[in-house]
XYZ file of C-alpha atoms in Angstrom:
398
model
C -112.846 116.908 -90.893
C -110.211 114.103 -90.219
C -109.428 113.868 -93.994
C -109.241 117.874 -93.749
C -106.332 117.407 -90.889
C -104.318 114.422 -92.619
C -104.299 116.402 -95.813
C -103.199 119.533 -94.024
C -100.678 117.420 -92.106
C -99.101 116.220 -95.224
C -99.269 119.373 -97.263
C -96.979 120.828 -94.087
C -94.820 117.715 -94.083
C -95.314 117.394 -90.084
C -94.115 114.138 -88.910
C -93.251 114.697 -85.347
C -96.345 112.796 -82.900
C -96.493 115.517 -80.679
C -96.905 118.339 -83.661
C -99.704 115.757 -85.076
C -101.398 115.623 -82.370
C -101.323 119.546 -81.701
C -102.543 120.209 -85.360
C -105.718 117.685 -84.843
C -106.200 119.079 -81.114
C -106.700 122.944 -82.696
C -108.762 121.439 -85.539
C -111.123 119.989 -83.637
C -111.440 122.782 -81.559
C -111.824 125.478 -84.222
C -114.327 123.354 -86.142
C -116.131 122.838 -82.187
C -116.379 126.663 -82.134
C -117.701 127.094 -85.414
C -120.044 124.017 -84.828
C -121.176 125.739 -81.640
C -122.122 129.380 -83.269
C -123.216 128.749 -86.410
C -125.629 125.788 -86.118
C -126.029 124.359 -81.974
C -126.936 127.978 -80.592
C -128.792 129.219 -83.471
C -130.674 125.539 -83.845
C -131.639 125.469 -80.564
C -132.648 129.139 -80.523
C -135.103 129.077 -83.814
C -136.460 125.373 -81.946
C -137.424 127.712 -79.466
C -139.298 129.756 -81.298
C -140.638 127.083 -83.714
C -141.932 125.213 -80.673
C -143.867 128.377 -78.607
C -145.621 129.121 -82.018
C -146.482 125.376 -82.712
C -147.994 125.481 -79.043
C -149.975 128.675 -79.241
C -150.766 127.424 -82.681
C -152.361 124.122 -81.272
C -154.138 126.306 -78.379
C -155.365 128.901 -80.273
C -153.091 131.488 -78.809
C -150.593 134.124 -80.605
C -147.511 133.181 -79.193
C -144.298 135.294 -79.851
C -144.856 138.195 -82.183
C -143.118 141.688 -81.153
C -139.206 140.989 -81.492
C -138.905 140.937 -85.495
C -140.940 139.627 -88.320
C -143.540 137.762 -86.821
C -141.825 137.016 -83.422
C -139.195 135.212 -85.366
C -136.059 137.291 -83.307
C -137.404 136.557 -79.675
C -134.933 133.888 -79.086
C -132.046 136.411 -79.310
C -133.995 138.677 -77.071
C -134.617 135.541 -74.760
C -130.558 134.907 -75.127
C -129.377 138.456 -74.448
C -132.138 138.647 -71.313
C -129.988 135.676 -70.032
C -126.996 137.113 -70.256
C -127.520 140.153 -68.958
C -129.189 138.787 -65.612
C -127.185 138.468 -62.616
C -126.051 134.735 -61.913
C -126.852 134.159 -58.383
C -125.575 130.845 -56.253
C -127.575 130.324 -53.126
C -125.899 130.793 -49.587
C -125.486 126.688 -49.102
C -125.060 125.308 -51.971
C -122.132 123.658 -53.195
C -120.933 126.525 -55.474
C -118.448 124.252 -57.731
C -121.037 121.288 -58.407
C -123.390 123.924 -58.700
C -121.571 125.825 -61.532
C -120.109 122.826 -63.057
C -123.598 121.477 -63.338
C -125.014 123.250 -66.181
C -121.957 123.209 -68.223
C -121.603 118.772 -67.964
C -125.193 118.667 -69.042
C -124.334 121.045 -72.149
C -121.468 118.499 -72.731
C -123.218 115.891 -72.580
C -125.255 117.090 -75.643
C -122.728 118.947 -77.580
C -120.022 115.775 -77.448
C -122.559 113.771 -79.539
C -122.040 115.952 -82.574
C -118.397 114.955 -83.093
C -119.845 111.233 -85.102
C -123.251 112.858 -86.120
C -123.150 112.932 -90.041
C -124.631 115.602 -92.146
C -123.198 114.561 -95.566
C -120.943 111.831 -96.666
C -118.086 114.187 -96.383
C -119.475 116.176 -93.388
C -118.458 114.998 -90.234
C -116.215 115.807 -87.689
C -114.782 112.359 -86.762
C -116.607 108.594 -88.279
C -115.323 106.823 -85.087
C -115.192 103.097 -85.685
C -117.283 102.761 -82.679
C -119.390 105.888 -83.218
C -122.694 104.349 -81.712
C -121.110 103.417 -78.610
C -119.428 106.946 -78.349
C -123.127 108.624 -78.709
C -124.502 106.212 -75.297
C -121.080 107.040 -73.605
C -121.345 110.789 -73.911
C -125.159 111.461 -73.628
C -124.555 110.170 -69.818
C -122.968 113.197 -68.777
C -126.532 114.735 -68.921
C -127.503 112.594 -66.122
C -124.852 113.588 -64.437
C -125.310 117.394 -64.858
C -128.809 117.000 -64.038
C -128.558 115.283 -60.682
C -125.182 117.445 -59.743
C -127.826 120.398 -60.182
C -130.048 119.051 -58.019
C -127.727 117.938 -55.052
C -125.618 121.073 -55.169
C -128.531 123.971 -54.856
C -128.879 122.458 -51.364
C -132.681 122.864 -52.102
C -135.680 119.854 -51.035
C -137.428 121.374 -54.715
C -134.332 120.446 -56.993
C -133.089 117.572 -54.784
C -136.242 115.720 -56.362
C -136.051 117.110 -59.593
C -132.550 115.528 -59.930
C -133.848 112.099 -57.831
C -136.202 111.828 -60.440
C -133.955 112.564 -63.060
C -131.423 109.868 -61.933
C -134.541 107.307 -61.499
C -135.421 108.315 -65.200
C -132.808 108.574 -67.136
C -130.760 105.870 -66.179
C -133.877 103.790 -66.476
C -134.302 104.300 -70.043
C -130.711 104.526 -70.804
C -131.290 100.446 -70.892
C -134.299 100.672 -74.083
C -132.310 103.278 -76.041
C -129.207 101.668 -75.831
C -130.872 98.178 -76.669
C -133.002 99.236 -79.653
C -129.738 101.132 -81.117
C -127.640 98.055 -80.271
C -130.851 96.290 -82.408
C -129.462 98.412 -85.583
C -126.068 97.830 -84.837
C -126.479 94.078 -85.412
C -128.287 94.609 -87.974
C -125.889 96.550 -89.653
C -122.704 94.667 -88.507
C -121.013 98.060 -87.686
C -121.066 101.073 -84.766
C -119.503 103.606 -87.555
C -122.679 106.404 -88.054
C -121.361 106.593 -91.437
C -121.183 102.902 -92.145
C -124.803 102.347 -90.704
C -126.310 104.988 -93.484
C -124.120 103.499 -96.160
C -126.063 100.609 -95.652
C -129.184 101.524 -96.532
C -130.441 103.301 -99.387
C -132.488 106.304 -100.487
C -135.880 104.583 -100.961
C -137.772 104.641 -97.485
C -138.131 100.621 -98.088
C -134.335 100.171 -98.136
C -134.577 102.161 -94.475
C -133.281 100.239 -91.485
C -136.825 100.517 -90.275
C -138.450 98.984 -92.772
C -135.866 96.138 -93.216
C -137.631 94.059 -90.557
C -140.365 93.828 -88.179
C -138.271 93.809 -85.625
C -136.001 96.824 -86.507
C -139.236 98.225 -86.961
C -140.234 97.795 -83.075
C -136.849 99.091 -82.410
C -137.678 102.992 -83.703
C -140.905 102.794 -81.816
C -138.774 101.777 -78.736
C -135.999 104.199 -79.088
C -138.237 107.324 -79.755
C -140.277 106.995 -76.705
C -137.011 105.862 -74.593
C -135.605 109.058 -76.143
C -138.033 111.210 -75.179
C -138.313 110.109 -71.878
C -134.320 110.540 -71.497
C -134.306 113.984 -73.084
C -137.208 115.078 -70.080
C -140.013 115.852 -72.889
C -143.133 115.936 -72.107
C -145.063 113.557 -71.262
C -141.924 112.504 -69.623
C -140.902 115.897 -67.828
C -140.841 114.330 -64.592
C -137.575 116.226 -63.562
C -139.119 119.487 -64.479
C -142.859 119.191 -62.949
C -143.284 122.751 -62.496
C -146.857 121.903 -60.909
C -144.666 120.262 -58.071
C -141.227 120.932 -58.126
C -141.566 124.323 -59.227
C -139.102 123.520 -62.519
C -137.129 121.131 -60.339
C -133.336 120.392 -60.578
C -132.647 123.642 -61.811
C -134.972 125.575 -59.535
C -132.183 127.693 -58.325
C -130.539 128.695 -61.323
C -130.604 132.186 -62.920
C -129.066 133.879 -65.783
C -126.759 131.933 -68.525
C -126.340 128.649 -66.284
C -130.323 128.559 -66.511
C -129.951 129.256 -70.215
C -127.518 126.819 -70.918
C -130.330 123.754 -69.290
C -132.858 124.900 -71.764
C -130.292 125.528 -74.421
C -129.148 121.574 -74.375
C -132.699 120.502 -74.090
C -133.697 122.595 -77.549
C -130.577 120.996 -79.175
C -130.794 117.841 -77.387
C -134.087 117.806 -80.081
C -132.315 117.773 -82.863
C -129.614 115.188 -81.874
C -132.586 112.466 -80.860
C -134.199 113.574 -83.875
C -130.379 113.286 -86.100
C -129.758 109.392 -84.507
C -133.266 108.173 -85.275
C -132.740 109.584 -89.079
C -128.902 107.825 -89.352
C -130.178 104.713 -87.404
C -133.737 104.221 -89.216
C -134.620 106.745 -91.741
C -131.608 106.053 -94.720
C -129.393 109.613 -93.144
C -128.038 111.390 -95.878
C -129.188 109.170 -98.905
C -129.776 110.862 -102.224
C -130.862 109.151 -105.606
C -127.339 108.322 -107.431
C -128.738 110.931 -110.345
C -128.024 113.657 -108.307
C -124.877 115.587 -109.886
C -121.935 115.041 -108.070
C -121.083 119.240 -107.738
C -124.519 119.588 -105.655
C -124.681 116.015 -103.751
C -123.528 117.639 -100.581
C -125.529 119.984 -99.774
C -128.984 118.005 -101.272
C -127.112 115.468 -98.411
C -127.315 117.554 -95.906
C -130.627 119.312 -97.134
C -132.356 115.407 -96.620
C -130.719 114.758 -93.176
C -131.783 117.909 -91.810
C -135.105 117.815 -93.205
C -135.677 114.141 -91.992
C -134.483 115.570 -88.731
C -136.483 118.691 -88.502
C -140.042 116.522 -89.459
C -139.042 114.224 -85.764
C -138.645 117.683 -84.145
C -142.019 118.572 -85.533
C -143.389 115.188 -84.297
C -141.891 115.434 -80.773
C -142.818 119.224 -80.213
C -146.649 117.931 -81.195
C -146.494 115.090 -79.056
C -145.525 117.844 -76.148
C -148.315 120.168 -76.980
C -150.709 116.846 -76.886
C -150.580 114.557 -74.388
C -150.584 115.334 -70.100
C -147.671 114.410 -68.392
C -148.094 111.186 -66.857
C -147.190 109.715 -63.394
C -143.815 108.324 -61.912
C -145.099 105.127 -61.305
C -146.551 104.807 -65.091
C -143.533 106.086 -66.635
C -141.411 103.450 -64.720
C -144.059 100.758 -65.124
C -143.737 101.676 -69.103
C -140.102 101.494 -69.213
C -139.820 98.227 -67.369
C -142.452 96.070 -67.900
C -142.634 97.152 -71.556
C -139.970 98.419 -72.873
C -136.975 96.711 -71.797
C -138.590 93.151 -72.776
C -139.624 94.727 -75.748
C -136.112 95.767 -76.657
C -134.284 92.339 -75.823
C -137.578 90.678 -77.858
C -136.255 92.840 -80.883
C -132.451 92.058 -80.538
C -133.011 88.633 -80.281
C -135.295 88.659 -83.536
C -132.637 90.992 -85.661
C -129.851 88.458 -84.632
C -132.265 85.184 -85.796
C -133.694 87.639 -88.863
C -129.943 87.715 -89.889
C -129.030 84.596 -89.161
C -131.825 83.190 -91.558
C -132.757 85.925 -93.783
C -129.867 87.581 -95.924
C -130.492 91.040 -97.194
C -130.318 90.078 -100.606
C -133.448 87.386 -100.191
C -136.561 87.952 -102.216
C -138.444 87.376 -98.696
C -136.399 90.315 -96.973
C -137.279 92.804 -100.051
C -140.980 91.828 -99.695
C -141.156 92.180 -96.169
C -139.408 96.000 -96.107
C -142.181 97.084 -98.973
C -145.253 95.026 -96.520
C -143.721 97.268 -93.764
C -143.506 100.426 -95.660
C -147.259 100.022 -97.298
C -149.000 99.459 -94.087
C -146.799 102.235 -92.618
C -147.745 104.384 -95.500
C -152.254 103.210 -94.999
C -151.665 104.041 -90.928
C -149.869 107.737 -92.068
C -152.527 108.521 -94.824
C -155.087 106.898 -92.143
C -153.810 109.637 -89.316
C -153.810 112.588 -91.889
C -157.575 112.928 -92.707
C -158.582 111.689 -88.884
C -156.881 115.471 -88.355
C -158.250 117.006 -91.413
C -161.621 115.564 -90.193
C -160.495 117.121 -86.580
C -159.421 120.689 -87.619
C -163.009 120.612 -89.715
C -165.003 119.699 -87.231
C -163.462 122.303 -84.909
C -163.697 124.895 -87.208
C -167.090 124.372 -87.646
C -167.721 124.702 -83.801
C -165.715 127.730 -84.067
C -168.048 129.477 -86.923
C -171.116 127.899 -85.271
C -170.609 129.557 -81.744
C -168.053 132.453 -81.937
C -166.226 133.796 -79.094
C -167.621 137.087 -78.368
């Protein structure tokens, strides 16, 4: 997009700073617009509806199934709803926090997609410190959240957004640390320059490149998850006790817009762990140049749609756990954890150079053993899914 601008800039001969900066100001927000219509509304949308027929799927239920061809429009249904219901503010709330709220928290998640690469030549801006940019921004969802909270002048969402500021900020300290991990291992905060530096092959991955890098994904997946309020981290949201919590007393499109972040906020945990860890964009060099960006962008998004697969599983699996666990987790395990792994990448570096025969052998060790514990997982379900089927046939429900 920046290449876009300067090229435009030049072809109009603008030299005046103030001009400059007007041109790249209505660029960016143009290419935000378009951004936001045709891919964060619509992704978060079809997540929707990809995650209620994963969950009836794994509880034996229909799920969505009237509103088009096989339930596949309900998410426009569930948008329009939305928008058509009336947007009430309680009598003592704080109405400017409380309709600022929902709108910081969509920030939050939609600022991250200004240094999130879908191609080599797809991005909206490779910011030198692009890494840094991602931790900055994604705090604004804190922010929303507990704003929420504080303005509905309600006990219900006060501790929804108590909890959120006790849980979010609180694993603010493993993400950052196991993405910090990759940046030294990488020797750069550009998105871009972090997936130039690994390859195609899932050994040349950043998570494969060393034990300790490979700690790091495990760390920043579950500290993302807990961030992002997924379950079994949806403290904020307990609906068995807070009655949906911090956002309690929203209605109409402010309520829309919490649930709309948190479906896109999927794919943007889901788009870092891929640039960080899984190669990004990478395609073999044989690919022909006139179709390299869009297999590009075909392997990020896939790579980033099987996480969103894996976290809308892990949802639909395990029971939300308790406060004191999920702090204890975060705390005692994963923060040591995390400065355990940076300390290792920065020694690994310091004594192992990429190009050693020992580093090589160590990324395929890591990928083989990652490959036996995948293929291991895969037939325990295929064993599962028999077994249950064979309960099913055995003893029908009448």
């Amino acid at each position: 997009m920046q290449q876009y601008l300067d090229s435009l800039i030049a072809q109009w001969g603008i030299q005046a700073g103030w001009q400059v900066t007007l041109v790249y100001a209505a660029g960016m927000l143009t290419f935000a617009v378009i951004v936001l219509l045709l891919w964060v509304a619509p992704l978060a949308g079809f997540t929707s509806f990809v995650e209620r027929r994963i969950a009836a799927r794994m509880q034996s239920r229909v799920g969505p199934n009237r509103v088009g061809p096989n339930g596949i429009l309900q998410w426009i249904a569930d948008g329009l709803k939305c928008l058509l219901k009336e947007d009430l503010i309680p009598k003592d709330a704080d109405a400017m926090l409380f309709k600022v709220a929902p709108y910081l928290v969509f920030l939050g998640m939609f600022g991250t997609f200004v240094v999130l690469p879908f191609s080599e030549k797809l991005i909206i801006s490779d910011l030198n410190v692009g890494i840094f940019y991602i931790l900055a921004v994604t705090s604004f969802v804190a922010v929303g959240i507990i704003m929420a909270g504080w303005s509905s002048n309600n006990k219900w969402a006060l501790l929804g957004g108590m909890r959120s500021a006790n849980q979010i900020i609180s694993y603010e300290i493993p993400t950052g640390m196991a993405l910090l991990t990759v940046v030294l291992a990488s020797g750069t905060m550009s998105t871009q320059g972090i997936i130039q530096q690994q390859g195609w092959l899932p050994w040349e991955w950043n998570i494969f490149r060393t034990p300790f890098l490979f700690m790091a994904f495990f760390i920043y997946f579950i500290a993302a998850l807990a961030e992002a309020n997924r379950t079994p981290f949806d403290l904020p949201e307990g609906e068995s006790e807070l009655v949906a919590g911090y956002n309690t007393e929203y209605s109409g499109m402010r309520f829309a817009l919490f649930f709309l972040a948190e479906w896109a906020n999927l794919y943007v945990i889901a788009a870092i762990a891929t640039m960080t860890f899984m190669g990004g964009w990478n395609v073999p060099a044989a690919v022909p140049e006139s179709v390299r960006t869009l297999v590009q962008v075909l392997f990020f998004i896939g790579k980033s749609f099987f996480w969103i697969f894996v976290m809308i599983w892990i949802r639909w699996t395990l029971p939300r756990v308790r406060v004191d666990q999920m702090m204890e987790l975060c705390w005692k395990y994963l923060v040591p954890m995390s400065f355990v792994g940076l300390l290792g990448t920065a020694t690994w570096e310091a004594f192992v150079p990429r190009d050693n025969p020992l580093a090589r052998a160590v990324s395929i060790a890591l990928f083989a053993v990652a490959l036996l514990l995948a293929v291991r997982f895969v037939m325990r379900v295929r064993y599962n899914l028999r077994e249950t089927q064979a309960r099913i046939h055995l003893n029908p429900i009448v």
